[in-house]
Amino acid sequence: YVSSCHLYVGSSDGIVYVYGVDGTTRSLFNRQKKRVGVERTYPLEAELDNGDEVVGAIALVRENTTRARLLVASWDGFLRVWAVPLSDLEFYLVHTLQHHARRINDILVAQRHFVTASDDGTLRYYGLFHGDDYENALERRVECGARVKCVAMTPGDPGVVLAGLADGRVLVFELGKSM
C-alpha cells in the first residue's frame, strides 16, 4: 500500500515494512548511516509485527491526520489497527479484531466506513465514527455463500459494493439497502 509519505509492504512472516517514499527519512538510525542503492531512495523506517501469519491486505484510514490508522489484515482472520504518527515513527497497535473465522483477503476503505472480505464467506462492514472503539464499530455482517476474494466500490454516495467470490460470481450491494 502506498500513502503520500510511506510505502507499506506486508510479508509472509507477519511483518509490515514501512518505507519512506520521498527519499527522506524520519529515522535517526537511517540518517546516521550512509545507505546506498534502494535503501537510499526508499529508506526502511519501521517494522510492524502482526503475528506469524501472512499479511493479506493493508489499507489506510484518515491519512495525514492525528486519527490516521493503518489496517492490517492477515491470513489468521485478525485485523490489526495501528496508529500512524504524523511527525515521528512511533507506530503503536490500537486494537486487534477477530470477527472473521478465516483469512482476510481485502479491505475497502470509504469515507465513512471500511469493509473486509474473507475466506469465511462474509463481508464485514465497520463504521468509522466510533473513534478507536473498534469492537463496537462492526455494523453489519453479510453472508456471501462462498469465499470472498476481493471487494470494490463505485464512486458516489451511497456507493455500490462489488464482492468477487472464489466461485466466479460477483455480488452487488447498495450501501444502506442490501447491506
PDB file of C-alpha atoms in Angstrom:
ATOM      1  CA  TYR A   1       0.000   0.000   0.000  1.00  0.00           C
ATOM      2  CA  VAL A   2       1.342   3.481  -0.878  1.00  0.00           C
ATOM      3  CA  SER A   3       0.363   6.635   1.016  1.00  0.00           C
ATOM      4  CA  SER A   4       1.602  10.171   0.464  1.00  0.00           C
ATOM      5  CA  CYS A   5       4.695   9.590   2.626  1.00  0.00           C
ATOM      6  CA  HIS A   6       5.083   5.816   3.143  1.00  0.00           C
ATOM      7  CA  LEU A   7       5.153   2.518   1.324  1.00  0.00           C
ATOM      8  CA  TYR A   8       3.718  -0.328   3.424  1.00  0.00           C
ATOM      9  CA  VAL A   9       4.780  -3.847   2.414  1.00  0.00           C
ATOM     10  CA  GLY A  10       3.307  -6.949   4.069  1.00  0.00           C
ATOM     11  CA  SER A  11       5.322 -10.136   4.301  1.00  0.00           C
ATOM     12  CA  SER A  12       4.792 -13.853   4.730  1.00  0.00           C
ATOM     13  CA  ASP A  13       6.179 -13.728   8.286  1.00  0.00           C
ATOM     14  CA  GLY A  14       3.596 -11.207   9.535  1.00  0.00           C
ATOM     15  CA  ILE A  15       5.816  -8.115   9.418  1.00  0.00           C
ATOM     16  CA  VAL A  16       4.723  -4.889   7.718  1.00  0.00           C
ATOM     17  CA  TYR A  17       7.765  -2.974   6.488  1.00  0.00           C
ATOM     18  CA  VAL A  18       7.329   0.806   6.377  1.00  0.00           C
ATOM     19  CA  TYR A  19       9.494   2.664   3.843  1.00  0.00           C
ATOM     20  CA  GLY A  20       9.770   6.400   3.208  1.00  0.00           C
ATOM     21  CA  VAL A  21       8.668   7.251  -0.349  1.00  0.00           C
ATOM     22  CA  ASP A  22      10.175  10.692  -0.860  1.00  0.00           C
ATOM     23  CA  GLY A  23      13.817   9.745  -0.234  1.00  0.00           C
ATOM     24  CA  THR A  24      13.926  11.478   3.147  1.00  0.00           C
ATOM     25  CA  THR A  25      13.653   9.710   6.456  1.00  0.00           C
ATOM     26  CA  ARG A  26      12.435  10.478   9.945  1.00  0.00           C
ATOM     27  CA  SER A  27      14.517   7.648  11.340  1.00  0.00           C
ATOM     28  CA  LEU A  28      17.617   8.819  13.216  1.00  0.00           C
ATOM     29  CA  PHE A  29      19.206   5.422  12.532  1.00  0.00           C
ATOM     30  CA  ASN A  30      18.770   5.908   8.777  1.00  0.00           C
ATOM     31  CA  ARG A  31      20.064   9.489   8.861  1.00  0.00           C
ATOM     32  CA  GLN A  32      23.244   8.419  10.659  1.00  0.00           C
ATOM     33  CA  LYS A  33      24.073   5.571   8.258  1.00  0.00           C
ATOM     34  CA  LYS A  34      25.369   6.075   4.752  1.00  0.00           C
ATOM     35  CA  ARG A  35      22.995   3.922   2.695  1.00  0.00           C
ATOM     36  CA  VAL A  36      23.307   3.060  -0.969  1.00  0.00           C
ATOM     37  CA  GLY A  37      21.022   1.586  -3.619  1.00  0.00           C
ATOM     38  CA  VAL A  38      17.329   1.037  -2.930  1.00  0.00           C
ATOM     39  CA  GLU A  39      17.635   1.926   0.761  1.00  0.00           C
ATOM     40  CA  ARG A  40      18.803   5.411  -0.201  1.00  0.00           C
ATOM     41  CA  THR A  41      15.711   6.012  -2.335  1.00  0.00           C
ATOM     42  CA  TYR A  42      13.216   4.204  -0.101  1.00  0.00           C
ATOM     43  CA  PRO A  43      14.624   4.053   3.443  1.00  0.00           C
ATOM     44  CA  LEU A  44      13.231   1.420   5.790  1.00  0.00           C
ATOM     45  CA  GLU A  45      11.697   3.379   8.658  1.00  0.00           C
ATOM     46  CA  ALA A  46       9.760   0.875  10.766  1.00  0.00           C
ATOM     47  CA  GLU A  47       8.744  -2.765  11.106  1.00  0.00           C
ATOM     48  CA  LEU A  48       5.285  -3.565  12.485  1.00  0.00           C
ATOM     49  CA  ASP A  49       4.850  -7.058  13.952  1.00  0.00           C
ATOM     50  CA  ASN A  50       1.416  -8.530  13.171  1.00  0.00           C
ATOM     51  CA  GLY A  51       1.922 -12.072  14.433  1.00  0.00           C
ATOM     52  CA  ASP A  52       3.270 -15.021  12.493  1.00  0.00           C
ATOM     53  CA  GLU A  53       0.693 -15.240   9.681  1.00  0.00           C
ATOM     54  CA  VAL A  54       0.915 -13.865   6.145  1.00  0.00           C
ATOM     55  CA  VAL A  55      -0.232 -10.257   5.765  1.00  0.00           C
ATOM     56  CA  GLY A  56      -3.202 -10.436   3.375  1.00  0.00           C
ATOM     57  CA  ALA A  57      -4.261  -6.811   2.942  1.00  0.00           C
ATOM     58  CA  ILE A  58      -3.270  -3.312   4.034  1.00  0.00           C
ATOM     59  CA  ALA A  59      -5.300  -0.092   3.952  1.00  0.00           C
ATOM     60  CA  LEU A  60      -5.051   3.397   5.418  1.00  0.00           C
ATOM     61  CA  VAL A  61      -7.837   5.423   7.052  1.00  0.00           C
ATOM     62  CA  ARG A  62      -7.804   9.230   7.539  1.00  0.00           C
ATOM     63  CA  GLU A  63      -4.343   9.779   6.071  1.00  0.00           C
ATOM     64  CA  ASN A  64      -2.364  12.854   7.264  1.00  0.00           C
ATOM     65  CA  THR A  65      -4.494  13.431  10.366  1.00  0.00           C
ATOM     66  CA  THR A  66      -3.940  12.722  14.054  1.00  0.00           C
ATOM     67  CA  ARG A  67      -6.567   9.967  13.696  1.00  0.00           C
ATOM     68  CA  ALA A  68      -4.775   8.141  10.836  1.00  0.00           C
ATOM     69  CA  ARG A  69      -4.985   4.372  11.191  1.00  0.00           C
ATOM     70  CA  LEU A  70      -3.276   1.573   9.282  1.00  0.00           C
ATOM     71  CA  LEU A  71      -5.479  -1.523   8.862  1.00  0.00           C
ATOM     72  CA  VAL A  72      -3.507  -4.748   8.506  1.00  0.00           C
ATOM     73  CA  ALA A  73      -5.347  -7.995   7.756  1.00  0.00           C
ATOM     74  CA  SER A  74      -3.760 -11.420   7.989  1.00  0.00           C
ATOM     75  CA  TRP A  75      -4.441 -14.993   6.994  1.00  0.00           C
ATOM     76  CA  ASP A  76      -5.373 -15.932  10.579  1.00  0.00           C
ATOM     77  CA  GLY A  77      -8.539 -13.786  10.360  1.00  0.00           C
ATOM     78  CA  PHE A  78      -7.190 -10.973  12.550  1.00  0.00           C
ATOM     79  CA  LEU A  79      -7.440  -7.301  11.637  1.00  0.00           C
ATOM     80  CA  ARG A  80      -4.893  -5.141  13.430  1.00  0.00           C
ATOM     81  CA  VAL A  81      -5.354  -1.385  13.705  1.00  0.00           C
ATOM     82  CA  TRP A  82      -2.171   0.709  14.030  1.00  0.00           C
ATOM     83  CA  ALA A  83      -1.936   4.420  14.862  1.00  0.00           C
ATOM     84  CA  VAL A  84       0.035   6.220  12.152  1.00  0.00           C
ATOM     85  CA  PRO A  85       2.227   9.003  13.573  1.00  0.00           C
ATOM     86  CA  LEU A  86       2.348  12.421  11.939  1.00  0.00           C
ATOM     87  CA  SER A  87       5.824  13.507  12.952  1.00  0.00           C
ATOM     88  CA  ASP A  88       7.812  10.580  14.345  1.00  0.00           C
ATOM     89  CA  LEU A  89       7.937   6.830  13.730  1.00  0.00           C
ATOM     90  CA  GLU A  90       6.144   5.693  16.878  1.00  0.00           C
ATOM     91  CA  PHE A  91       3.534   3.408  15.330  1.00  0.00           C
ATOM     92  CA  TYR A  92       1.519   1.658  18.027  1.00  0.00           C
ATOM     93  CA  LEU A  93      -1.114  -1.071  17.995  1.00  0.00           C
ATOM     94  CA  VAL A  94      -4.534   0.411  18.804  1.00  0.00           C
ATOM     95  CA  HIS A  95      -6.726  -2.669  18.559  1.00  0.00           C
ATOM     96  CA  THR A  96      -6.855  -6.257  17.305  1.00  0.00           C
ATOM     97  CA  LEU A  97     -10.138  -7.567  15.881  1.00  0.00           C
ATOM     98  CA  GLN A  98     -11.075 -11.158  15.161  1.00  0.00           C
ATOM     99  CA  HIS A  99     -14.508 -11.055  13.578  1.00  0.00           C
ATOM    100  CA  HIS A 100     -13.543 -13.357  10.685  1.00  0.00           C
ATOM    101  CA  ALA A 101     -13.017 -17.084  11.147  1.00  0.00           C
ATOM    102  CA  ARG A 102     -10.635 -17.437   8.185  1.00  0.00           C
ATOM    103  CA  ARG A 103      -8.187 -15.458   6.056  1.00  0.00           C
ATOM    104  CA  ILE A 104      -8.973 -11.787   5.304  1.00  0.00           C
ATOM    105  CA  ASN A 105      -8.269 -11.146   1.619  1.00  0.00           C
ATOM    106  CA  ASP A 106      -9.136  -7.495   1.086  1.00  0.00           C
ATOM    107  CA  ILE A 107     -10.012  -4.231   2.818  1.00  0.00           C
ATOM    108  CA  LEU A 108     -12.061  -1.466   1.232  1.00  0.00           C
ATOM    109  CA  VAL A 109     -11.892   1.986   2.819  1.00  0.00           C
ATOM    110  CA  ALA A 110     -14.513   4.623   2.047  1.00  0.00           C
ATOM    111  CA  GLN A 111     -15.231   7.988   3.624  1.00  0.00           C
ATOM    112  CA  ARG A 112     -17.471   6.772   6.460  1.00  0.00           C
ATOM    113  CA  HIS A 113     -16.748   3.042   6.694  1.00  0.00           C
ATOM    114  CA  PHE A 114     -14.470   0.174   5.782  1.00  0.00           C
ATOM    115  CA  VAL A 115     -15.328  -3.330   4.592  1.00  0.00           C
ATOM    116  CA  THR A 116     -13.330  -6.543   4.982  1.00  0.00           C
ATOM    117  CA  ALA A 117     -13.630  -9.570   2.671  1.00  0.00           C
ATOM    118  CA  SER A 118     -12.774 -13.064   3.903  1.00  0.00           C
ATOM    119  CA  ASP A 119     -12.456 -16.728   3.014  1.00  0.00           C
ATOM    120  CA  ASP A 120     -15.089 -17.384   5.695  1.00  0.00           C
ATOM    121  CA  GLY A 121     -17.650 -16.262   3.070  1.00  0.00           C
ATOM    122  CA  THR A 122     -18.530 -12.936   4.662  1.00  0.00           C
ATOM    123  CA  LEU A 123     -18.117  -9.210   4.268  1.00  0.00           C
ATOM    124  CA  ARG A 124     -17.841  -7.193   7.484  1.00  0.00           C
ATOM    125  CA  TYR A 125     -18.927  -3.547   7.403  1.00  0.00           C
ATOM    126  CA  TYR A 126     -17.382  -1.208  10.013  1.00  0.00           C
ATOM    127  CA  GLY A 127     -18.335   2.403  10.729  1.00  0.00           C
ATOM    128  CA  LEU A 128     -15.555   4.961  11.152  1.00  0.00           C
ATOM    129  CA  PHE A 129     -17.439   7.203  13.578  1.00  0.00           C
ATOM    130  CA  HIS A 130     -16.712   5.111  16.650  1.00  0.00           C
ATOM    131  CA  GLY A 131     -13.231   6.515  17.327  1.00  0.00           C
ATOM    132  CA  ASP A 132     -10.928   3.744  18.474  1.00  0.00           C
ATOM    133  CA  ASP A 133     -13.810   1.623  19.804  1.00  0.00           C
ATOM    134  CA  TYR A 134     -13.421  -0.943  17.016  1.00  0.00           C
ATOM    135  CA  GLU A 135     -15.346  -3.708  18.792  1.00  0.00           C
ATOM    136  CA  ASN A 136     -18.487  -1.554  18.510  1.00  0.00           C
ATOM    137  CA  ALA A 137     -17.614  -0.343  15.010  1.00  0.00           C
ATOM    138  CA  LEU A 138     -18.839  -3.598  13.412  1.00  0.00           C
ATOM    139  CA  GLU A 139     -22.204  -2.604  11.953  1.00  0.00           C
ATOM    140  CA  ARG A 140     -23.076  -5.390   9.528  1.00  0.00           C
ATOM    141  CA  ARG A 141     -22.146  -8.931   8.575  1.00  0.00           C
ATOM    142  CA  VAL A 142     -23.067 -10.045   5.058  1.00  0.00           C
ATOM    143  CA  GLU A 143     -23.121 -13.762   4.164  1.00  0.00           C
ATOM    144  CA  CYS A 144     -21.958 -14.241   0.565  1.00  0.00           C
ATOM    145  CA  GLY A 145     -22.221 -18.015   0.151  1.00  0.00           C
ATOM    146  CA  ALA A 146     -18.610 -18.518  -0.994  1.00  0.00           C
ATOM    147  CA  ARG A 147     -15.111 -17.304  -0.156  1.00  0.00           C
ATOM    148  CA  VAL A 148     -14.867 -13.544  -0.784  1.00  0.00           C
ATOM    149  CA  LYS A 149     -11.605 -12.774  -2.567  1.00  0.00           C
ATOM    150  CA  CYS A 150     -11.904  -9.031  -3.232  1.00  0.00           C
ATOM    151  CA  VAL A 151     -14.153  -6.046  -2.649  1.00  0.00           C
ATOM    152  CA  ALA A 152     -14.511  -2.743  -4.531  1.00  0.00           C
ATOM    153  CA  MET A 153     -16.883   0.206  -4.524  1.00  0.00           C
ATOM    154  CA  THR A 154     -18.250   2.546  -7.151  1.00  0.00           C
ATOM    155  CA  PRO A 155     -17.935   6.293  -6.547  1.00  0.00           C
ATOM    156  CA  GLY A 156     -20.920   8.127  -5.175  1.00  0.00           C
ATOM    157  CA  ASP A 157     -22.988   8.259  -2.059  1.00  0.00           C
ATOM    158  CA  PRO A 158     -24.267   5.739  -1.332  1.00  0.00           C
ATOM    159  CA  GLY A 159     -21.780   3.649  -3.244  1.00  0.00           C
ATOM    160  CA  VAL A 160     -22.345   0.222  -4.670  1.00  0.00           C
ATOM    161  CA  VAL A 161     -20.147  -2.520  -3.202  1.00  0.00           C
ATOM    162  CA  LEU A 162     -18.929  -5.285  -5.512  1.00  0.00           C
ATOM    163  CA  ALA A 163     -17.689  -8.533  -3.985  1.00  0.00           C
ATOM    164  CA  GLY A 164     -15.699 -11.017  -6.079  1.00  0.00           C
ATOM    165  CA  LEU A 165     -16.245 -14.600  -4.960  1.00  0.00           C
ATOM    166  CA  ALA A 166     -13.986 -17.623  -5.355  1.00  0.00           C
ATOM    167  CA  ASP A 167     -16.673 -19.459  -7.357  1.00  0.00           C
ATOM    168  CA  GLY A 168     -16.586 -16.759 -10.066  1.00  0.00           C
ATOM    169  CA  ARG A 169     -19.674 -14.798  -9.037  1.00  0.00           C
ATOM    170  CA  VAL A 170     -19.737 -11.063  -8.387  1.00  0.00           C
ATOM    171  CA  LEU A 171     -22.224  -9.872  -5.791  1.00  0.00           C
ATOM    172  CA  VAL A 172     -23.525  -6.299  -5.900  1.00  0.00           C
ATOM    173  CA  PHE A 173     -24.815  -4.445  -2.825  1.00  0.00           C
ATOM    174  CA  GLU A 174     -26.014  -0.883  -2.486  1.00  0.00           C
ATOM    175  CA  LEU A 175     -24.770   0.531   0.792  1.00  0.00           C
ATOM    176  CA  GLY A 176     -27.577   1.241   3.208  1.00  0.00           C
ATOM    177  CA  LYS A 177     -30.065  -1.104   1.498  1.00  0.00           C
ATOM    178  CA  SER A 178     -28.851  -4.670   0.943  1.00  0.00           C
ATOM    179  CA  MET A 179     -26.051  -4.493   3.466  1.00  0.00           C
TER     180      MET A 179
END
